[in-house]
Coordinates of N, CA and C and ligand atoms in Angstrom, one line a residue:
X36 N -39.1 30.7 49.3 CA -38.3 30.4 47.8 C -38.7 28.2 47.7
X37 N -39.1 28.2 46.7 CA -39.4 26.9 46.4 C -37.5 25.9 46.0
X38 N -37.6 25.1 46.3 CA -35.9 24.7 45.6 C -36.6 23.3 44.6
X39 N -35.7 23.1 43.6 CA -36.4 21.8 42.6 C -34.8 21.5 42.9
X40 N -35.3 19.8 43.5 CA -34.2 19.7 43.6 C -34.2 18.2 42.1
X41 N -33.1 18.4 41.4 CA -33.3 17.6 40.2 C -31.8 17.7 39.1
X42 N -31.4 17.1 37.8 CA -30.5 17.2 37.0 C -31.3 17.2 35.9
X43 N -30.6 18.0 35.1 CA -31.5 18.8 33.7 C -31.5 17.7 32.8
X44 N -31.2 16.7 32.9 CA -31.5 15.2 32.0 C -32.5 14.5 32.3
X45 N -33.3 14.6 33.7 CA -34.4 13.6 34.3 C -35.6 14.1 33.5
X46 N -36.2 13.4 33.3 CA -37.5 13.4 32.0 C -38.1 13.8 33.8
X47 N -38.3 13.3 34.2 CA -39.3 13.5 35.9 C -38.7 14.9 36.3
X48 N -37.7 15.7 36.4 CA -37.4 16.7 36.9 C -37.7 17.7 35.8
X49 N -37.8 17.2 34.2 CA -38.3 18.4 33.3 C -39.2 18.7 33.3
X50 N -40.7 16.8 33.4 CA -42.2 17.6 34.1 C -42.3 18.4 35.1
X51 N -41.2 18.2 36.1 CA -41.8 19.4 37.2 C -41.3 20.7 37.2
X52 N -40.3 20.9 36.0 CA -39.9 22.3 36.2 C -40.7 22.3 34.9
X53 N -41.5 22.0 33.9 CA -42.4 22.9 32.8 C -43.6 23.1 33.9
X54 N -43.9 22.4 35.1 CA -45.2 22.9 36.1 C -45.1 24.4 36.1
X55 N -43.4 24.0 37.1 CA -43.2 25.6 37.9 C -43.1 26.6 36.6
X56 N -43.1 26.6 35.5 CA -42.6 27.7 34.4 C -43.8 27.7 34.1
X57 N -45.2 26.8 34.4 CA -46.6 27.2 34.0 C -47.1 28.1 35.2
X58 N -46.5 27.3 36.2 CA -47.5 27.8 37.6 C -46.9 29.3 37.8
X59 N -46.0 30.1 36.9 CA -45.3 31.0 36.7 C -44.3 31.2 38.4
X60 N -43.6 29.7 39.3 CA -43.1 30.0 40.2 C -41.2 30.2 40.5
X61 N -41.7 30.7 41.5 CA -39.6 31.6 41.9 C -39.3 30.3 42.4
X62 N -38.5 29.9 41.4 CA -37.7 28.0 41.8 C -36.0 28.5 41.9
X63 N -35.1 27.9 42.6 CA -33.9 27.5 42.1 C -33.9 25.9 42.1
X64 N -32.7 25.6 40.9 CA -33.0 24.6 41.0 C -31.2 23.9 41.3
X65 N -31.4 22.7 42.1 CA -30.1 22.1 42.2 C -29.7 20.7 42.4
X66 N -28.8 20.0 42.5 CA -28.9 18.7 42.5 C -29.0 18.1 43.5
X67 N -28.8 16.8 43.8 CA -29.4 16.1 45.7 C -28.6 16.4 46.0
X68 N -27.9 16.8 47.3 CA -27.0 16.3 47.7 C -26.4 15.2 47.5
X69 N -25.0 14.6 47.1 CA -24.8 13.6 47.3 C -25.4 12.6 46.3
X70 N -26.1 13.3 45.0 CA -26.6 12.4 44.0 C -27.6 11.8 44.3
X71 N -28.6 11.7 43.4 CA -29.5 10.2 43.5 C -29.4 9.1 43.6
X72 N -30.3 8.3 44.6 CA -29.6 7.1 45.1 C -29.0 7.2 45.9
X73 N -28.0 8.0 46.5 CA -27.3 8.0 47.1 C -27.1 8.1 48.2
X74 N -26.2 7.5 49.4 CA -26.4 7.0 51.2 C -27.6 9.1 51.4
X75 N -26.4 10.0 51.4 CA -27.2 11.0 51.9 C -28.4 11.6 51.4
X76 N -28.5 11.2 49.7 CA -30.3 11.8 49.5 C -31.2 10.7 49.8
X77 N -31.0 9.3 49.8 CA -31.9 8.2 50.4 C -32.1 9.3 52.1
X78 N -30.6 9.4 53.1 CA -31.4 10.4 54.3 C -32.8 11.2 54.3
X79 N -32.3 11.9 53.0 CA -33.4 12.8 53.3 C -34.8 12.5 52.3
X80 N -34.6 11.6 51.1 CA -35.8 11.1 50.5 C -35.2 9.9 50.1
X81 N -36.2 8.7 51.1 CA -35.6 7.4 51.3 C -35.7 6.9 49.5
X82 N -36.4 6.7 48.7 CA -36.8 6.5 47.8 C -35.2 6.5 47.0
X83 N -34.7 7.7 46.8 CA -33.1 7.9 46.6 C -33.9 8.5 45.4
X84 N -34.7 8.6 44.3 CA -35.0 9.7 43.5 C -35.2 11.3 43.5
X85 N -35.2 11.6 41.9 CA -35.6 13.0 42.1 C -36.5 12.8 40.9
X86 N -37.4 14.2 40.5 CA -37.3 14.9 41.1 C -37.9 14.8 43.1
X87 N -37.5 16.3 43.8 CA -38.1 16.5 44.9 C -38.1 18.1 45.2
X88 N -39.2 18.5 46.1 CA -38.7 19.8 46.1 C -38.5 20.1 48.2
X89 N -38.3 21.4 47.8 CA -37.8 22.0 49.2 C -38.4 23.1 49.7
X90 N -39.9 23.1 50.0 CA -41.1 24.5 50.0 C -40.7 25.0 51.7
X91 N -39.7 26.1 52.0 CA -40.2 26.5 52.7 C -39.9 25.8 54.2
X92 N -38.8 24.4 53.5 CA -38.5 23.2 54.8 C -39.3 22.3 54.0
X93 N -40.7 21.9 53.7 CA -41.4 21.0 53.4 C -41.0 20.2 52.4
X94 N -39.9 19.1 52.1 CA -39.7 18.4 51.4 C -40.8 17.3 50.9
X95 N -40.8 17.0 49.6 CA -41.7 16.2 49.0 C -41.2 15.5 47.5
X96 N -41.2 14.8 47.5 CA -40.6 13.6 46.6 C -42.1 12.9 45.3
X97 N -42.1 13.1 44.1 CA -42.8 12.1 43.6 C -43.5 13.5 42.5
X98 N -43.5 13.3 41.3 CA -43.3 14.7 40.2 C -44.7 14.7 40.3
X99 N -45.7 14.0 40.4 CA -46.8 14.2 40.3 C -47.2 14.9 41.8
X100 N -47.4 14.5 42.7 CA -47.7 15.1 44.3 C -47.0 15.8 44.1
X101 N -46.6 16.2 43.5 CA -45.3 18.0 43.6 C -46.2 19.0 43.0
X102 N -46.1 18.3 42.0 CA -47.4 19.1 41.0 C -48.7 19.5 41.5
X103 N -48.8 18.4 42.0 CA -50.3 18.8 43.0 C -50.6 20.1 43.8
X104 N -49.1 19.8 44.6 CA -49.3 20.6 46.0 C -48.7 21.4 45.5
X105 N -47.8 22.2 44.3 CA -48.0 23.2 43.9 C -48.9 24.0 43.2
X106 N -49.9 23.5 43.1 CA -51.1 23.7 42.0 C -51.8 24.4 43.5
X107 N -52.3 23.5 44.2 CA -52.5 24.0 45.5 C -52.5 24.8 46.4
X108 N -50.9 24.8 46.4 CA -50.5 26.1 47.9 C -49.7 26.9 47.3
X109 N -49.7 27.5 46.1 CA -49.3 28.8 45.5 C -50.2 29.5 44.1
X110 N -49.7 30.1 44.3 CA -50.8 31.3 43.2 C -49.9 31.1 41.8
X111 N -51.2 31.0 41.1 CA -50.9 31.3 39.6 C -51.5 30.4 38.6
X112 N -51.4 30.5 36.9 CA -52.9 29.7 36.7 C -52.8 28.0 37.1
X113 N -54.2 28.0 37.0 CA -54.8 26.6 37.5 C -53.2 25.6 36.4
X114 N -52.7 24.6 37.7 CA -52.1 23.2 36.1 C -53.3 22.1 36.1
X115 N -54.5 21.9 37.0 CA -55.7 21.5 37.3 C -57.2 22.4 36.8
X116 N -56.6 23.0 35.4 CA -57.9 23.9 35.1 C -59.2 22.7 34.6
X117 N -60.6 23.5 34.9 CA -61.9 23.3 34.5 C -62.8 22.6 35.7
X118 N -63.3 21.7 35.0 CA -64.7 21.1 35.7 C -64.0 19.8 36.4
X119 N -64.6 19.3 37.6 CA -64.0 18.0 37.9 C -63.8 16.8 37.0
X120 N -64.6 16.3 35.9 CA -64.2 15.5 34.8 C -63.4 16.6 33.8
X121 N -62.7 17.2 33.9 CA -61.5 17.2 33.2 C -60.5 17.1 34.2
X122 N -60.6 17.5 35.1 CA -59.6 17.6 36.0 C -58.8 16.1 36.4
X123 N -60.1 15.2 36.0 CA -60.3 13.9 36.2 C -59.1 13.3 34.8
X124 N -59.8 13.7 34.4 CA -59.2 13.7 32.6 C -57.8 13.8 32.7
X125 N -57.1 15.0 33.2 CA -56.0 15.4 34.1 C -55.2 14.4 34.3
X126 N -55.9 13.9 35.5 CA -55.2 13.1 36.3 C -54.7 11.4 35.3
X127 N -55.8 11.4 34.7 CA -55.6 9.7 34.6 C -54.5 9.9 33.7
X128 N -54.6 11.0 32.4 CA -53.6 10.8 31.4 C -52.4 11.3 31.9
X129 N -52.1 12.0 33.2 CA -50.2 12.0 33.9 C -49.9 10.8 34.5
X130 N -51.2 9.6 34.9 CA -50.6 8.2 35.3 C -50.6 7.5 34.3
X131 N -51.7 7.9 32.8 CA -50.7 6.8 31.5 C -49.8 7.5 31.1
X132 N -49.4 8.3 31.1 CA -47.6 8.9 31.0 C -46.5 8.5 32.1
X133 N -47.2 8.7 33.2 CA -46.2 8.1 34.2 C -45.8 6.7 34.0
X134 N -47.3 5.7 33.8 CA -46.7 4.9 33.9 C -46.9 3.4 33.0
X135 N -47.8 4.2 31.7 CA -47.3 3.7 30.4 C -46.5 3.4 29.9
X136 N -46.4 5.1 29.1 CA -45.9 5.8 28.4 C -44.4 6.2 29.1
X137 N -43.7 6.2 29.9 CA -42.5 6.7 30.2 C -42.3 5.5 29.9
X138 N -42.3 4.7 31.0 CA -41.8 3.5 30.7 C -40.8 3.2 28.9
X139 N -42.2 2.9 28.7 CA -42.2 2.0 27.3 C -40.8 2.6 26.1
X140 N -40.9 4.5 26.6 CA -39.3 5.5 26.3 C -38.1 4.8 27.2
X141 N -38.8 4.8 28.4 CA -37.4 4.8 29.2 C -36.5 3.0 28.9
X142 N -37.7 2.1 28.4 CA -37.0 0.6 28.1 C -36.0 0.6 27.0
X143 N -36.0 1.9 26.2 CA -35.0 2.6 25.1 C -33.3 2.0 25.3
X144 N -33.2 3.1 26.9 CA -32.2 3.6 27.1 C -30.7 2.5 27.0
X145 N -30.8 1.5 27.1 CA -30.3 0.2 27.5 C -29.9 0.4 25.8
X146 N -30.4 0.3 25.0 CA -30.6 0.2 23.5 C -29.5 1.2 22.9
X147 N -29.7 2.5 23.8 CA -28.5 3.3 23.8 C -27.3 3.3 23.7
X148 N -26.8 2.7 24.8 CA -25.8 2.3 25.9 C -25.1 1.5 24.8
X149 N -25.9 0.1 24.4 CA -25.3 -1.0 24.2 C -25.9 -1.3 22.9
X150 N -25.1 -1.2 21.4 CA -25.2 -2.0 20.7 C -25.9 -3.5 20.6
X151 N -25.8 -4.2 21.3 CA -25.9 -6.0 21.6 C -27.2 -5.4 21.7
X152 N -28.0 -4.9 22.4 CA -29.4 -5.2 22.3 C -30.3 -4.8 21.4
X153 N -29.5 -3.8 20.4 CA -30.3 -3.8 19.5 C -31.5 -4.4 18.8
X154 N -31.4 -5.4 18.9 CA -32.0 -6.9 18.0 C -33.4 -6.5 19.2
X155 N -33.8 -5.8 20.1 CA -35.2 -5.9 20.7 C -35.8 -3.9 20.2
X156 N -34.9 -3.4 19.3 CA -35.6 -2.7 19.3 C -36.6 -1.9 17.6
X157 N -37.3 -3.3 17.0 CA -38.6 -3.2 16.4 C -39.8 -3.6 17.6
X158 N -38.9 -4.4 18.6 CA -40.7 -4.7 19.6 C -40.6 -4.1 20.2
X159 N -39.5 -2.9 20.7 CA -39.6 -1.8 22.1 C -40.3 -1.2 20.9
X160 N -40.0 -0.5 19.8 CA -40.6 0.7 18.9 C -42.3 0.6 18.8
X161 N -42.7 -1.6 18.4 CA -44.1 -1.3 18.2 C -44.6 -1.2 19.6
X162 N -43.9 -1.6 20.3 CA -44.6 -1.2 21.7 C -44.7 0.4 22.5
X163 N -44.1 0.3 21.7 CA -44.7 2.5 22.3 C -45.4 2.7 21.2
X164 N -45.3 2.4 20.3 CA -46.3 2.8 19.0 C -47.5 2.3 19.2
X165 N -48.3 1.4 19.9 CA -49.2 1.0 20.9 C -49.9 1.6 22.1
X166 N -48.7 2.1 22.9 CA -49.2 3.1 23.9 C -49.7 4.7 23.2
X167 N -48.7 4.9 22.1 CA -49.0 6.1 21.8 C -50.9 6.1 21.6
X168 N -50.9 4.7 20.6 CA -52.3 5.1 19.9 C -53.1 4.9 21.4
X169 N -52.9 4.0 22.0 CA -54.2 4.2 22.9 C -54.2 5.4 23.7
X170 N -52.7 6.4 23.9 CA -52.6 7.6 24.4 C -54.3 8.2 23.3
X171 N -53.7 8.0 22.1 CA -54.2 9.1 21.3 C -56.0 8.8 21.6
X172 N -56.3 7.4 21.5 CA -57.9 7.0 22.3 C -58.2 7.9 23.3
X173 N -57.3 7.6 23.7 CA -57.5 8.4 25.6 C -58.2 9.7 25.5
X174 N -57.3 10.3 25.0 CA -57.5 11.6 25.1 C -58.4 12.3 24.2
X175 N -58.9 11.8 23.5 CA -59.8 12.5 22.2 C -59.0 13.6 21.2
X176 N -58.7 13.0 20.0 CA -57.7 13.5 19.0 C -58.3 15.3 18.7
X177 N -59.2 15.8 19.6 CA -59.8 17.6 18.7 C -59.1 18.1 19.9
X178 N -58.7 17.9 20.9 CA -57.8 18.8 22.7 C -57.0 19.2 22.1
X179 N -56.9 20.3 22.7 CA -55.7 21.5 22.2 C -54.6 20.8 22.9
X180 N -55.0 20.7 24.4 CA -54.4 20.0 24.4 C -54.4 18.3 25.3
X181 N -53.2 18.1 26.1 CA -54.1 16.7 26.6 C -54.8 16.3 26.7
X182 N -55.3 17.2 28.5 CA -56.8 17.0 28.9 C -57.9 17.8 28.2
X183 N -57.7 19.0 27.4 CA -58.4 19.6 27.5 C -58.3 20.9 26.5
X184 N -59.5 22.1 26.7 CA -58.9 23.0 25.8 C -57.9 24.2 26.7
X185 N -57.4 23.8 28.1 CA -56.1 24.8 28.6 C -54.8 23.1 28.6
X186 N -53.5 24.4 29.0 CA -52.5 23.6 29.4 C -52.7 22.6 30.6
X187 N -52.3 21.5 31.1 CA -52.4 21.0 32.5 C -51.3 19.8 32.6
X188 N -51.5 19.9 33.7 CA -50.5 18.5 34.2 C -50.1 17.2 33.3
X189 N -51.5 16.9 32.6 CA -51.2 16.7 31.9 C -50.3 16.5 31.2
X190 N -50.1 18.1 30.4 CA -48.6 18.3 29.1 C -48.1 18.2 29.9
X191 N -47.3 18.1 31.4 CA -46.0 18.3 31.6 C -45.1 17.2 31.5
X192 N -45.6 15.5 31.4 CA -44.9 14.9 31.8 C -44.3 14.4 29.4
X193 N -45.5 14.3 29.2 CA -45.6 14.7 27.8 C -44.5 15.9 27.2
X194 N -44.7 16.7 27.4 CA -44.1 17.7 26.9 C -42.3 17.3 26.7
X195 N -42.0 15.9 27.8 CA -40.5 15.5 27.9 C -40.2 14.3 27.6
X196 N -41.7 13.9 27.0 CA -40.5 12.3 27.2 C -41.2 12.0 25.8
X197 N -42.1 12.7 25.2 CA -41.9 13.0 23.3 C -40.9 13.2 22.9
X198 N -41.0 14.3 23.0 CA -39.5 15.1 22.1 C -38.4 13.9 22.4
X199 N -37.8 13.3 23.7 CA -36.7 12.4 24.4 C -37.5 11.3 23.2
X200 N -38.7 10.8 23.0 CA -38.7 9.6 22.6 C -38.4 10.1 20.8
X201 N -38.8 10.9 20.3 CA -38.1 10.8 18.9 C -37.1 11.0 19.0
X202 N -36.4 11.6 19.7 CA -34.5 12.2 19.7 C -34.3 10.8 20.2
X203 N -34.6 9.4 20.9 CA -34.0 8.5 20.8 C -34.0 7.4 19.7
X204 N -35.4 7.2 19.2 CA -35.6 6.7 18.2 C -34.4 7.3 16.8
X205 N -34.3 8.6 16.7 CA -33.9 9.5 15.8 C -32.5 8.6 15.5
X206 N -31.6 8.5 16.9 CA -30.4 8.0 17.4 C -30.7 6.5 17.0
X207 N -30.9 5.8 17.3 CA -31.1 4.6 17.0 C -31.6 4.3 15.8
X208 N -31.5 5.0 14.4 CA -32.2 5.3 13.2 C -33.4 4.6 12.8
X209 N -34.0 4.7 13.4 CA -35.9 4.3 13.5 C -36.3 5.6 13.8
X210 N -36.8 6.7 12.7 CA -37.2 7.8 13.2 C -39.2 7.2 13.6
X211 N -39.6 7.9 14.5 CA -40.9 7.7 14.7 C -41.9 8.3 14.4
X212 N -42.8 7.6 14.2 CA -44.3 7.9 13.7 C -45.4 8.1 14.2
X213 N -46.0 9.0 14.8 CA -46.8 8.9 15.8 C -47.7 9.9 15.4
X214 N -49.1 9.2 16.0 CA -50.4 9.3 14.9 C -50.9 11.3 15.3
X215 N -51.2 11.4 14.2 CA -51.5 12.8 13.7 C -51.7 13.5 14.7
X216 N -52.4 13.3 15.6 CA -53.1 14.7 16.8 C -52.4 14.6 17.6
X217 N -51.3 13.7 17.8 CA -49.9 14.0 18.5 C -48.9 14.3 18.1
X218 N -49.0 14.5 17.2 CA -47.5 15.4 16.2 C -48.4 17.2 16.6
X219 N -49.8 17.2 15.9 CA -50.5 18.6 16.6 C -50.2 19.1 18.1
X220 N -50.2 18.4 18.8 CA -50.2 18.5 19.8 C -48.6 18.8 20.3
X221 N -47.7 18.1 19.9 CA -45.9 18.6 19.9 C -45.7 19.7 19.6
X222 N -45.7 20.1 18.2 CA -46.4 21.0 17.5 C -46.3 22.4 18.6
X223 N -47.9 22.4 18.7 CA -47.7 23.2 20.2 C -47.4 23.3 21.0
X224 N -46.9 22.0 21.0 CA -46.4 22.5 22.6 C -44.8 22.8 23.2
X225 N -44.7 22.2 22.0 CA -43.1 23.5 21.4 C -42.9 25.1 21.7
X226 N -44.3 25.1 21.2 CA -44.4 26.6 21.1 C -45.0 27.4 22.3
X227 N -45.0 26.3 23.6 CA -45.4 27.3 24.5 C -44.3 27.7 25.7
X228 N -44.6 28.5 26.0 CA -43.6 29.3 27.1 C -42.8 28.6 28.0
X229 N -44.2 27.5 28.8 CA -43.2 26.9 30.0 C -42.4 25.9 29.6
X230 N -42.8 25.7 28.1 CA -41.9 23.5 27.6 C -40.5 24.5 27.4
X231 N -40.8 25.4 27.0 CA -39.5 25.8 25.9 C -38.9 26.2 27.0
X232 N -39.0 26.7 27.6 CA -38.1 27.0 29.4 C -37.8 25.9 30.1
X233 N -38.7 25.0 30.2 CA -38.0 23.6 31.4 C -37.6 22.6 30.3
X234 N -37.7 22.7 28.7 CA -36.9 22.1 28.4 C -35.2 22.8 28.0
X235 N -35.3 24.0 27.8 CA -34.0 24.6 28.0 C -33.0 24.0 28.6
X236 N -32.8 23.9 30.0 CA -31.4 23.0 29.9 C -31.4 21.0 29.6
X237 N -33.0 21.2 29.6 CA -33.0 19.5 29.3 C -32.0 18.8 28.1
X238 N -32.4 19.6 27.0 CA -31.7 20.1 25.9 C -30.4 19.4 24.9
X239 N -29.9 20.4 25.8 CA -28.2 20.2 25.6 C -27.9 19.1 26.8
X240 N -28.5 18.6 27.9 CA -28.2 17.6 28.8 C -28.6 16.0 27.8
X241 N -29.5 16.3 27.5 CA -29.3 15.0 26.3 C -28.4 14.9 25.1
X242 N -28.4 15.8 24.6 CA -27.8 15.5 23.6 C -26.3 14.9 24.3
X243 N -25.5 15.7 25.0 CA -24.5 15.3 26.0 C -24.1 13.7 26.3
X244 N -25.4 13.3 26.5 CA -25.6 12.4 26.9 C -25.8 10.9 25.4
X245 N -26.4 11.5 25.0 CA -25.6 10.6 23.8 C -24.9 10.7 23.9
X246 N -23.8 11.6 23.5 CA -22.8 11.8 22.5 C -22.1 10.9 23.5
X247 N -22.0 11.3 25.3 CA -21.8 10.6 25.7 C -21.8 8.7 25.7
X248 N -23.1 8.4 25.8 CA -23.3 7.2 25.8 C -23.0 6.2 24.3
X249 N -23.5 7.2 23.3 CA -23.0 6.5 22.1 C -22.0 7.0 21.7
X250 N -21.1 7.0 22.2 CA -19.6 7.4 22.2 C -18.7 6.3 22.3
X251 N -19.3 6.1 23.6 CA -18.4 5.1 24.8 C -18.3 3.4 24.1
X252 N -19.5 3.8 22.7 CA -19.1 2.4 22.4 C -18.6 2.0 21.3
X253 N -17.8 3.7 20.6 CA -16.3 3.5 19.9 C -15.5 3.3 19.7
Ligands
GSH192 N1 -42.5 8.2 40.0 C1 -41.4 9.4 40.1 C2 -40.2 8.6 39.2 C3 -39.0 9.1 39.3 C4 -37.9 8.8 38.7 O1 -37.8 7.7 38.0 N2 -36.9 9.9 38.1 C5 -35.5 9.0 38.1 C6 -34.2 9.9 37.2 S1 -35.4 10.9 36.0 C7 -34.3 8.3 39.5 O2 -34.6 9.2 39.9 N3 -34.1 7.5 39.3 C8 -33.1 6.7 39.6 C9 -33.7 5.7 40.7 O3 -34.8 5.0 40.3 O4 -33.0 5.4 41.3 C10 -41.4 10.4 39.9 O5 -42.7 10.8 39.2 O6 -41.3 11.7 40.9

């Protein structure tokens, strides 16, 4: 049995949850002992971050490493399908997600919590638009999935962070205009069974967080 340590609202936990569903892995999800960033959790995972997995006693942190491990160690549909070049592109796009696009979305969190910070919204929105335009050029607009004709690890992060970006900007009163091919990808992604299953706990948790964070201001 594989244990996924994470919480429903976490983007990176949800990225791994989507990958586990895509791989067809039987897993059990629970919060990290003591909560993430806690001393208890840091004694197990020194960075204090989520997600992490415990696979028959093998502990591993970092979402991308977890997904590649699961792909190699367990049976099921490949999460890095295709030839060497397609797999390399999937890894590249997964890194672009983690290092460029997701941070541009995370930068909106302080604005959700604090109306005094919302003067920064146009600049942050523009920065995100730039990242999405780069992403569209990197991936090639005609691919059905992020890295090619098949669903891969490159899809798992964007499948949660792009809906998150849309929801955050909607809450901030500035609808997200995405490049057309990414709109098409998002529509396809929403109907993918693994994405739907992975987002099922994330959606209500995100709404509860938004209600709490924005409600706390009034
Ligand atoms: N690079 C890490 C990022 C994980 C991450 O930032 N997780 C967030 C929750 S979505 C977290 O644990 N934040 C707590 C912290 O950074 O101290 C990964 O891919 O797993």
